[in-house]
Amino acid sequence: MGETAAIVATQDVRPPAPIRTDEFRTIRPQIVGPEAPEPPFPIALHGPVQRGFGRGGKDLGCPTANLPDESITPISTVAKTGVYYGYAQVIPPKGGKPVLRPEDTKVLPMVMSLGWNPFYKNERLTAEIHILHEFQSDFYGVEMKGLVLGYIRPELDYTSRDALIDDINVDKLVALNSLDRSEYRKFEKDPHFDLGIMD
Ligand SMILES: Cc1cc2nc3c(=O)[nH]c(=O)nc-3n(C[C@H](O)[C@H](O)[C@H](O)COP(=O)(O)O)c2cc1C
């Protein structure tokens, strides 16, 4: 494995991200990772959803839920930057506004980007989770749990926004294919999640 994201964060200069080439696109596998998660996976994350720059939904058609810095440590200290897959769950706030429907609070497949978003040249390390589900409204401030189960690819720099969108769409398919294996599906029922509220 390369350097963990936490080690790269201590350095003054970030290593440049590879630029996505058309060749990379044509050789992308449709399923990734071993038949069962291997260390350091599963990695459990949780924290209140924070606002990012808001580009995910607007620019990319892929809204992301950002985790606060302290919630990133369990993954940034053991894994390199990149795109990951797993499951996530949004925990309905007790007595809060009813913005979440029962189907929004199930354990759902997710893709996660950990890094500095080289295409946007972010200054701070972020962990952004895109849950593969149509939510009807934002849920900033609401508690989210994640279980990261595997690595998909490095973060890349892009010559166009469309190329980034194409790759994110492939990431979503790769995540669904990779989770659709018995040793990964088991984690949908992991005690890390709040299973009592599921139907
Ligand atoms: C599955 C997935 C893959 C991503 N891959 C990359 C990438 O390779 N390069 C990059 O610069 N950003 C990547 N991103 C991050 C997007 O640039 C980021 O989510 C977007 O800028 C929205 O950020 P915001 O919510 O802070 O506005 C990825 C995001 C997701 C969800």
PDB file of C-alpha atoms and ligand atoms in Angstrom:
ATOM      1  CA  MET A   1       0.000   0.000   0.000  1.00  0.00           C
ATOM      2  CA  GLY A   2       1.138   3.595  -0.599  1.00  0.00           C
ATOM      3  CA  GLU A   3       1.343   6.163   2.188  1.00  0.00           C
ATOM      4  CA  THR A   4      -1.777   6.587   4.287  1.00  0.00           C
ATOM      5  CA  ALA A   5      -3.866   9.715   3.709  1.00  0.00           C
ATOM      6  CA  ALA A   6      -2.957  10.897   7.240  1.00  0.00           C
ATOM      7  CA  ILE A   7       0.783  10.764   6.446  1.00  0.00           C
ATOM      8  CA  VAL A   8       0.314  12.620   3.150  1.00  0.00           C
ATOM      9  CA  ALA A   9      -1.698  15.240   5.099  1.00  0.00           C
ATOM     10  CA  THR A  10       1.385  16.024   7.207  1.00  0.00           C
ATOM     11  CA  GLN A  11       3.467  16.841   4.135  1.00  0.00           C
ATOM     12  CA  ASP A  12       3.694  20.381   2.770  1.00  0.00           C
ATOM     13  CA  VAL A  13       3.260  19.310  -0.840  1.00  0.00           C
ATOM     14  CA  ARG A  14       0.757  16.736  -2.077  1.00  0.00           C
ATOM     15  CA  PRO A  15       2.011  14.215  -4.612  1.00  0.00           C
ATOM     16  CA  PRO A  16       0.418  15.099  -7.968  1.00  0.00           C
ATOM     17  CA  ALA A  17      -2.564  12.895  -8.833  1.00  0.00           C
ATOM     18  CA  PRO A  18      -2.251  10.860 -12.026  1.00  0.00           C
ATOM     19  CA  ILE A  19      -4.294  12.302 -14.885  1.00  0.00           C
ATOM     20  CA  ARG A  20      -7.068  10.053 -16.078  1.00  0.00           C
ATOM     21  CA  THR A  21      -6.347   8.791 -19.566  1.00  0.00           C
ATOM     22  CA  ASP A  22      -8.752   7.140 -22.019  1.00  0.00           C
ATOM     23  CA  GLU A  23      -6.683   3.999 -21.672  1.00  0.00           C
ATOM     24  CA  PHE A  24      -7.413   3.898 -17.917  1.00  0.00           C
ATOM     25  CA  ARG A  25     -11.120   4.064 -18.726  1.00  0.00           C
ATOM     26  CA  THR A  26     -11.120   1.148 -21.153  1.00  0.00           C
ATOM     27  CA  ILE A  27      -9.254  -1.152 -18.765  1.00  0.00           C
ATOM     28  CA  ARG A  28     -11.375  -0.459 -15.700  1.00  0.00           C
ATOM     29  CA  PRO A  29     -12.543  -3.734 -14.091  1.00  0.00           C
ATOM     30  CA  GLN A  30     -16.277  -4.024 -13.355  1.00  0.00           C
ATOM     31  CA  ILE A  31     -15.702  -5.792 -10.026  1.00  0.00           C
ATOM     32  CA  VAL A  32     -12.842  -5.220  -7.576  1.00  0.00           C
ATOM     33  CA  GLY A  33     -11.370  -6.669  -4.394  1.00  0.00           C
ATOM     34  CA  PRO A  34     -11.052 -10.233  -3.094  1.00  0.00           C
ATOM     35  CA  GLU A  35     -14.055 -12.522  -2.523  1.00  0.00           C
ATOM     36  CA  ALA A  36     -14.211 -11.399   1.132  1.00  0.00           C
ATOM     37  CA  PRO A  37     -13.033  -8.118   2.716  1.00  0.00           C
ATOM     38  CA  GLU A  38      -9.435  -8.284   3.940  1.00  0.00           C
ATOM     39  CA  PRO A  39      -7.643  -6.023   6.468  1.00  0.00           C
ATOM     40  CA  PRO A  40      -7.729  -3.067   6.897  1.00  0.00           C
ATOM     41  CA  PHE A  41     -11.389  -3.589   5.899  1.00  0.00           C
ATOM     42  CA  PRO A  42     -14.016  -3.366   7.282  1.00  0.00           C
ATOM     43  CA  ILE A  43     -13.385   0.209   8.477  1.00  0.00           C
ATOM     44  CA  ALA A  44     -16.208   1.719  10.560  1.00  0.00           C
ATOM     45  CA  LEU A  45     -16.957   5.444  10.276  1.00  0.00           C
ATOM     46  CA  HIS A  46     -19.564   7.683  11.836  1.00  0.00           C
ATOM     47  CA  GLY A  47     -20.262  11.352  12.338  1.00  0.00           C
ATOM     48  CA  PRO A  48     -22.669  14.197  11.583  1.00  0.00           C
ATOM     49  CA  VAL A  49     -23.019  15.068   7.885  1.00  0.00           C
ATOM     50  CA  GLN A  50     -21.292  18.344   7.017  1.00  0.00           C
ATOM     51  CA  ARG A  51     -21.639  20.698   4.085  1.00  0.00           C
ATOM     52  CA  GLY A  52     -18.981  20.386   1.395  1.00  0.00           C
ATOM     53  CA  PHE A  53     -18.640  22.923  -1.409  1.00  0.00           C
ATOM     54  CA  GLY A  54     -21.954  21.708  -2.821  1.00  0.00           C
ATOM     55  CA  ARG A  55     -20.433  20.846  -6.209  1.00  0.00           C
ATOM     56  CA  GLY A  56     -21.212  17.129  -5.956  1.00  0.00           C
ATOM     57  CA  GLY A  57     -24.938  17.560  -6.478  1.00  0.00           C
ATOM     58  CA  LYS A  58     -24.808  20.668  -8.688  1.00  0.00           C
ATOM     59  CA  ASP A  59     -21.770  20.018 -10.917  1.00  0.00           C
ATOM     60  CA  LEU A  60     -21.510  16.270 -10.935  1.00  0.00           C
ATOM     61  CA  GLY A  61     -25.037  14.930 -10.368  1.00  0.00           C
ATOM     62  CA  CYS A  62     -23.587  13.005  -7.444  1.00  0.00           C
ATOM     63  CA  PRO A  63     -24.420  14.554  -4.054  1.00  0.00           C
ATOM     64  CA  THR A  64     -21.977  13.630  -1.319  1.00  0.00           C
ATOM     65  CA  ALA A  65     -22.227  13.656   2.471  1.00  0.00           C
ATOM     66  CA  ASN A  66     -18.997  14.909   4.045  1.00  0.00           C
ATOM     67  CA  LEU A  67     -17.737  13.650   7.420  1.00  0.00           C
ATOM     68  CA  PRO A  68     -16.014  15.962   9.922  1.00  0.00           C
ATOM     69  CA  ASP A  69     -12.209  15.726  10.313  1.00  0.00           C
ATOM     70  CA  GLU A  70     -12.269  13.658  13.509  1.00  0.00           C
ATOM     71  CA  SER A  71     -14.567  11.095  11.866  1.00  0.00           C
ATOM     72  CA  ILE A  72     -12.068  10.518   9.043  1.00  0.00           C
ATOM     73  CA  THR A  73      -9.219   9.314  11.286  1.00  0.00           C
ATOM     74  CA  PRO A  74     -10.252   5.605  11.381  1.00  0.00           C
ATOM     75  CA  ILE A  75      -9.679   5.407   7.618  1.00  0.00           C
ATOM     76  CA  SER A  76      -7.060   8.111   6.939  1.00  0.00           C
ATOM     77  CA  THR A  77      -4.617   6.466   9.378  1.00  0.00           C
ATOM     78  CA  VAL A  78      -4.821   3.021   7.767  1.00  0.00           C
ATOM     79  CA  ALA A  79      -5.632   3.663   4.096  1.00  0.00           C
ATOM     80  CA  LYS A  80      -4.325   5.716   1.201  1.00  0.00           C
ATOM     81  CA  THR A  81      -6.397   8.296  -0.643  1.00  0.00           C
ATOM     82  CA  GLY A  82      -8.751   6.987  -3.294  1.00  0.00           C
ATOM     83  CA  VAL A  83     -12.252   5.801  -4.062  1.00  0.00           C
ATOM     84  CA  TYR A  84     -13.792   3.099  -1.841  1.00  0.00           C
ATOM     85  CA  TYR A  85     -17.034   1.113  -1.615  1.00  0.00           C
ATOM     86  CA  GLY A  86     -19.154  -0.188   1.228  1.00  0.00           C
ATOM     87  CA  TYR A  87     -22.420   0.440   3.032  1.00  0.00           C
ATOM     88  CA  ALA A  88     -23.788   3.539   4.751  1.00  0.00           C
ATOM     89  CA  GLN A  89     -26.784   4.448   6.851  1.00  0.00           C
ATOM     90  CA  VAL A  90     -28.322   7.786   7.759  1.00  0.00           C
ATOM     91  CA  ILE A  91     -29.627   7.683  11.322  1.00  0.00           C
ATOM     92  CA  PRO A  92     -32.928   9.550  11.765  1.00  0.00           C
ATOM     93  CA  PRO A  93     -32.656  12.219  14.477  1.00  0.00           C
ATOM     94  CA  LYS A  94     -34.896  11.583  17.467  1.00  0.00           C
ATOM     95  CA  GLY A  95     -37.592  14.206  17.581  1.00  0.00           C
ATOM     96  CA  GLY A  96     -36.068  16.041  14.612  1.00  0.00           C
ATOM     97  CA  LYS A  97     -37.779  17.285  11.486  1.00  0.00           C
ATOM     98  CA  PRO A  98     -39.194  14.354   9.476  1.00  0.00           C
ATOM     99  CA  VAL A  99     -36.991  14.940   6.422  1.00  0.00           C
ATOM    100  CA  LEU A 100     -36.092  11.276   6.155  1.00  0.00           C
ATOM    101  CA  ARG A 101     -38.483   8.580   4.993  1.00  0.00           C
ATOM    102  CA  PRO A 102     -38.132   4.977   6.301  1.00  0.00           C
ATOM    103  CA  GLU A 103     -36.507   3.915   3.000  1.00  0.00           C
ATOM    104  CA  ASP A 104     -33.864   6.653   3.455  1.00  0.00           C
ATOM    105  CA  THR A 105     -32.632   5.163   6.730  1.00  0.00           C
ATOM    106  CA  LYS A 106     -31.878   1.632   5.502  1.00  0.00           C
ATOM    107  CA  VAL A 107     -28.336   0.330   5.177  1.00  0.00           C
ATOM    108  CA  LEU A 108     -27.530   1.268   1.572  1.00  0.00           C
ATOM    109  CA  PRO A 109     -24.609   0.772  -0.853  1.00  0.00           C
ATOM    110  CA  MET A 110     -22.191   3.693  -1.045  1.00  0.00           C
ATOM    111  CA  VAL A 111     -19.070   4.959  -2.809  1.00  0.00           C
ATOM    112  CA  MET A 112     -16.621   7.154  -0.957  1.00  0.00           C
ATOM    113  CA  SER A 113     -13.902   9.534  -2.065  1.00  0.00           C
ATOM    114  CA  LEU A 114     -11.026  10.051   0.399  1.00  0.00           C
ATOM    115  CA  GLY A 115      -8.536  12.737  -0.524  1.00  0.00           C
ATOM    116  CA  TRP A 116      -7.996  16.236  -1.846  1.00  0.00           C
ATOM    117  CA  ASN A 117     -10.221  16.056  -4.945  1.00  0.00           C
ATOM    118  CA  PRO A 118      -7.332  16.778  -7.332  1.00  0.00           C
ATOM    119  CA  PHE A 119      -9.712  18.006 -10.067  1.00  0.00           C
ATOM    120  CA  TYR A 120     -10.936  20.756  -7.710  1.00  0.00           C
ATOM    121  CA  LYS A 121      -7.610  21.181  -5.901  1.00  0.00           C
ATOM    122  CA  ASN A 122      -9.062  21.102  -2.389  1.00  0.00           C
ATOM    123  CA  GLU A 123      -6.799  22.288   0.433  1.00  0.00           C
ATOM    124  CA  ARG A 124      -8.183  19.879   3.018  1.00  0.00           C
ATOM    125  CA  LEU A 125      -8.450  16.124   3.232  1.00  0.00           C
ATOM    126  CA  THR A 126     -12.094  15.099   2.949  1.00  0.00           C
ATOM    127  CA  ALA A 127     -14.070  11.884   3.141  1.00  0.00           C
ATOM    128  CA  GLU A 128     -17.222  12.226   1.043  1.00  0.00           C
ATOM    129  CA  ILE A 129     -19.825   9.498   0.879  1.00  0.00           C
ATOM    130  CA  HIS A 130     -22.296   9.180  -1.986  1.00  0.00           C
ATOM    131  CA  ILE A 131     -25.150   6.865  -1.007  1.00  0.00           C
ATOM    132  CA  LEU A 132     -26.687   5.038  -3.963  1.00  0.00           C
ATOM    133  CA  HIS A 133     -30.231   6.121  -3.232  1.00  0.00           C
ATOM    134  CA  GLU A 134     -32.553   8.982  -4.210  1.00  0.00           C
ATOM    135  CA  PHE A 135     -33.029  11.192  -1.156  1.00  0.00           C
ATOM    136  CA  GLN A 136     -35.755  13.826  -1.334  1.00  0.00           C
ATOM    137  CA  SER A 137     -33.890  16.432   0.697  1.00  0.00           C
ATOM    138  CA  ASP A 138     -30.503  17.275   2.209  1.00  0.00           C
ATOM    139  CA  PHE A 139     -29.704  15.872   5.644  1.00  0.00           C
ATOM    140  CA  TYR A 140     -26.929  18.108   6.959  1.00  0.00           C
ATOM    141  CA  GLY A 141     -26.233  17.638  10.669  1.00  0.00           C
ATOM    142  CA  VAL A 142     -27.749  14.156  10.713  1.00  0.00           C
ATOM    143  CA  GLU A 143     -25.631  11.256  11.987  1.00  0.00           C
ATOM    144  CA  MET A 144     -24.280   8.935   9.282  1.00  0.00           C
ATOM    145  CA  LYS A 145     -22.584   5.578   9.698  1.00  0.00           C
ATOM    146  CA  GLY A 146     -20.392   3.869   7.137  1.00  0.00           C
ATOM    147  CA  LEU A 147     -18.577   0.569   6.751  1.00  0.00           C
ATOM    148  CA  VAL A 148     -15.836   0.737   4.141  1.00  0.00           C
ATOM    149  CA  LEU A 149     -15.254  -2.708   2.633  1.00  0.00           C
ATOM    150  CA  GLY A 150     -12.918  -2.253  -0.319  1.00  0.00           C
ATOM    151  CA  TYR A 151     -10.805  -0.019  -2.546  1.00  0.00           C
ATOM    152  CA  ILE A 152     -11.791   0.853  -6.105  1.00  0.00           C
ATOM    153  CA  ARG A 153      -9.150   3.190  -7.592  1.00  0.00           C
ATOM    154  CA  PRO A 154      -6.845   6.142  -6.918  1.00  0.00           C
ATOM    155  CA  GLU A 155      -8.136   9.697  -6.986  1.00  0.00           C
ATOM    156  CA  LEU A 156      -7.341  11.125 -10.391  1.00  0.00           C
ATOM    157  CA  ASP A 157      -7.023  14.523 -11.979  1.00  0.00           C
ATOM    158  CA  TYR A 158      -9.182  15.097 -15.050  1.00  0.00           C
ATOM    159  CA  THR A 159      -9.000  17.188 -18.177  1.00  0.00           C
ATOM    160  CA  SER A 160     -12.781  17.654 -18.138  1.00  0.00           C
ATOM    161  CA  ARG A 161     -15.672  17.497 -15.699  1.00  0.00           C
ATOM    162  CA  ASP A 162     -17.441  15.016 -17.987  1.00  0.00           C
ATOM    163  CA  ALA A 163     -14.565  12.562 -17.638  1.00  0.00           C
ATOM    164  CA  LEU A 164     -14.860  12.770 -13.819  1.00  0.00           C
ATOM    165  CA  ILE A 165     -18.636  12.213 -14.094  1.00  0.00           C
ATOM    166  CA  ASP A 166     -18.035   9.174 -16.356  1.00  0.00           C
ATOM    167  CA  ASP A 167     -15.655   7.649 -13.838  1.00  0.00           C
ATOM    168  CA  ILE A 168     -17.969   8.283 -10.880  1.00  0.00           C
ATOM    169  CA  ASN A 169     -20.736   6.503 -12.796  1.00  0.00           C
ATOM    170  CA  VAL A 170     -18.419   3.532 -13.360  1.00  0.00           C
ATOM    171  CA  ASP A 171     -17.464   3.639  -9.638  1.00  0.00           C
ATOM    172  CA  LYS A 172     -21.135   3.264  -8.703  1.00  0.00           C
ATOM    173  CA  LEU A 173     -21.526   0.160 -10.916  1.00  0.00           C
ATOM    174  CA  VAL A 174     -18.245  -1.314  -9.649  1.00  0.00           C
ATOM    175  CA  ALA A 175     -19.420  -0.777  -6.053  1.00  0.00           C
ATOM    176  CA  LEU A 176     -22.762  -2.506  -6.690  1.00  0.00           C
ATOM    177  CA  ASN A 177     -21.075  -5.449  -8.455  1.00  0.00           C
ATOM    178  CA  SER A 178     -18.414  -5.772  -5.771  1.00  0.00           C
ATOM    179  CA  LEU A 179     -20.924  -5.674  -2.906  1.00  0.00           C
ATOM    180  CA  ASP A 180     -23.108  -8.272  -4.609  1.00  0.00           C
ATOM    181  CA  ARG A 181     -21.082 -11.158  -3.170  1.00  0.00           C
ATOM    182  CA  SER A 182     -22.118 -13.154  -0.111  1.00  0.00           C
ATOM    183  CA  GLU A 183     -19.119 -12.183   2.060  1.00  0.00           C
ATOM    184  CA  TYR A 184     -19.840  -8.485   1.402  1.00  0.00           C
ATOM    185  CA  ARG A 185     -23.639  -8.641   1.664  1.00  0.00           C
ATOM    186  CA  LYS A 186     -23.216  -9.932   5.235  1.00  0.00           C
ATOM    187  CA  PHE A 187     -22.071  -6.465   6.317  1.00  0.00           C
ATOM    188  CA  GLU A 188     -25.481  -5.011   5.530  1.00  0.00           C
ATOM    189  CA  LYS A 189     -26.544  -6.642   8.821  1.00  0.00           C
ATOM    190  CA  ASP A 190     -23.441  -5.585  10.768  1.00  0.00           C
ATOM    191  CA  PRO A 191     -24.080  -4.463  14.373  1.00  0.00           C
ATOM    192  CA  HIS A 192     -22.259  -1.191  13.567  1.00  0.00           C
ATOM    193  CA  PHE A 193     -25.528  -0.134  11.938  1.00  0.00           C
ATOM    194  CA  ASP A 194     -28.768   0.660  13.764  1.00  0.00           C
ATOM    195  CA  LEU A 195     -30.656  -2.414  12.638  1.00  0.00           C
ATOM    196  CA  GLY A 196     -33.549  -2.007  15.063  1.00  0.00           C
ATOM    197  CA  ILE A 197     -35.119   0.689  12.914  1.00  0.00           C
ATOM    198  CA  MET A 198     -35.089  -1.373   9.720  1.00  0.00           C
ATOM    199  CA  ASP A 199     -38.248  -3.069   8.512  1.00  0.00           C
TER     200      ASP A 199
HETATM  201  C1  LIG B   1     -17.235   7.961  -6.212  1.00  0.00           C
HETATM  202  C2  LIG B   1     -16.502   9.272  -6.250  1.00  0.00           C
HETATM  203  C3  LIG B   1     -15.290   9.330  -6.939  1.00  0.00           C
HETATM  204  C4  LIG B   1     -14.573  10.527  -7.001  1.00  0.00           C
HETATM  205  N1  LIG B   1     -13.387  10.573  -7.678  1.00  0.00           N
HETATM  206  C5  LIG B   1     -12.692  11.732  -7.748  1.00  0.00           C
HETATM  207  C6  LIG B   1     -11.465  11.807  -8.474  1.00  0.00           C
HETATM  208  O1  LIG B   1     -10.953  10.822  -8.998  1.00  0.00           O
HETATM  209  N2  LIG B   1     -10.855  13.031  -8.564  1.00  0.00           N
HETATM  210  C7  LIG B   1     -11.362  14.143  -7.954  1.00  0.00           C
HETATM  211  O2  LIG B   1     -10.762  15.202  -8.078  1.00  0.00           O
HETATM  212  N3  LIG B   1     -12.507  14.107  -7.243  1.00  0.00           N
HETATM  213  C8  LIG B   1     -13.177  12.928  -7.127  1.00  0.00           C
HETATM  214  N4  LIG B   1     -14.338  12.862  -6.417  1.00  0.00           N
HETATM  215  C9  LIG B   1     -14.705  13.989  -5.562  1.00  0.00           C
HETATM  216  C10 LIG B   1     -15.568  15.017  -6.248  1.00  0.00           C
HETATM  217  O3  LIG B   1     -14.730  15.927  -6.912  1.00  0.00           O
HETATM  218  C11 LIG B   1     -16.312  15.703  -5.097  1.00  0.00           C
HETATM  219  O4  LIG B   1     -17.206  14.779  -4.542  1.00  0.00           O
HETATM  220  C12 LIG B   1     -17.054  16.922  -5.588  1.00  0.00           C
HETATM  221  O5  LIG B   1     -16.134  17.926  -5.849  1.00  0.00           O
HETATM  222  C13 LIG B   1     -18.065  17.432  -4.563  1.00  0.00           C
HETATM  223  O6  LIG B   1     -17.443  17.974  -3.458  1.00  0.00           O
HETATM  224  P1  LIG B   1     -18.252  18.989  -2.534  1.00  0.00           P
HETATM  225  O7  LIG B   1     -19.407  18.224  -1.936  1.00  0.00           O
HETATM  226  O8  LIG B   1     -17.258  19.417  -1.483  1.00  0.00           O
HETATM  227  O9  LIG B   1     -18.700  20.110  -3.379  1.00  0.00           O
HETATM  228  C14 LIG B   1     -15.073  11.694  -6.346  1.00  0.00           C
HETATM  229  C15 LIG B   1     -16.290  11.615  -5.640  1.00  0.00           C
HETATM  230  C16 LIG B   1     -17.000  10.417  -5.593  1.00  0.00           C
HETATM  231  C17 LIG B   1     -18.304  10.373  -4.854  1.00  0.00           C
END
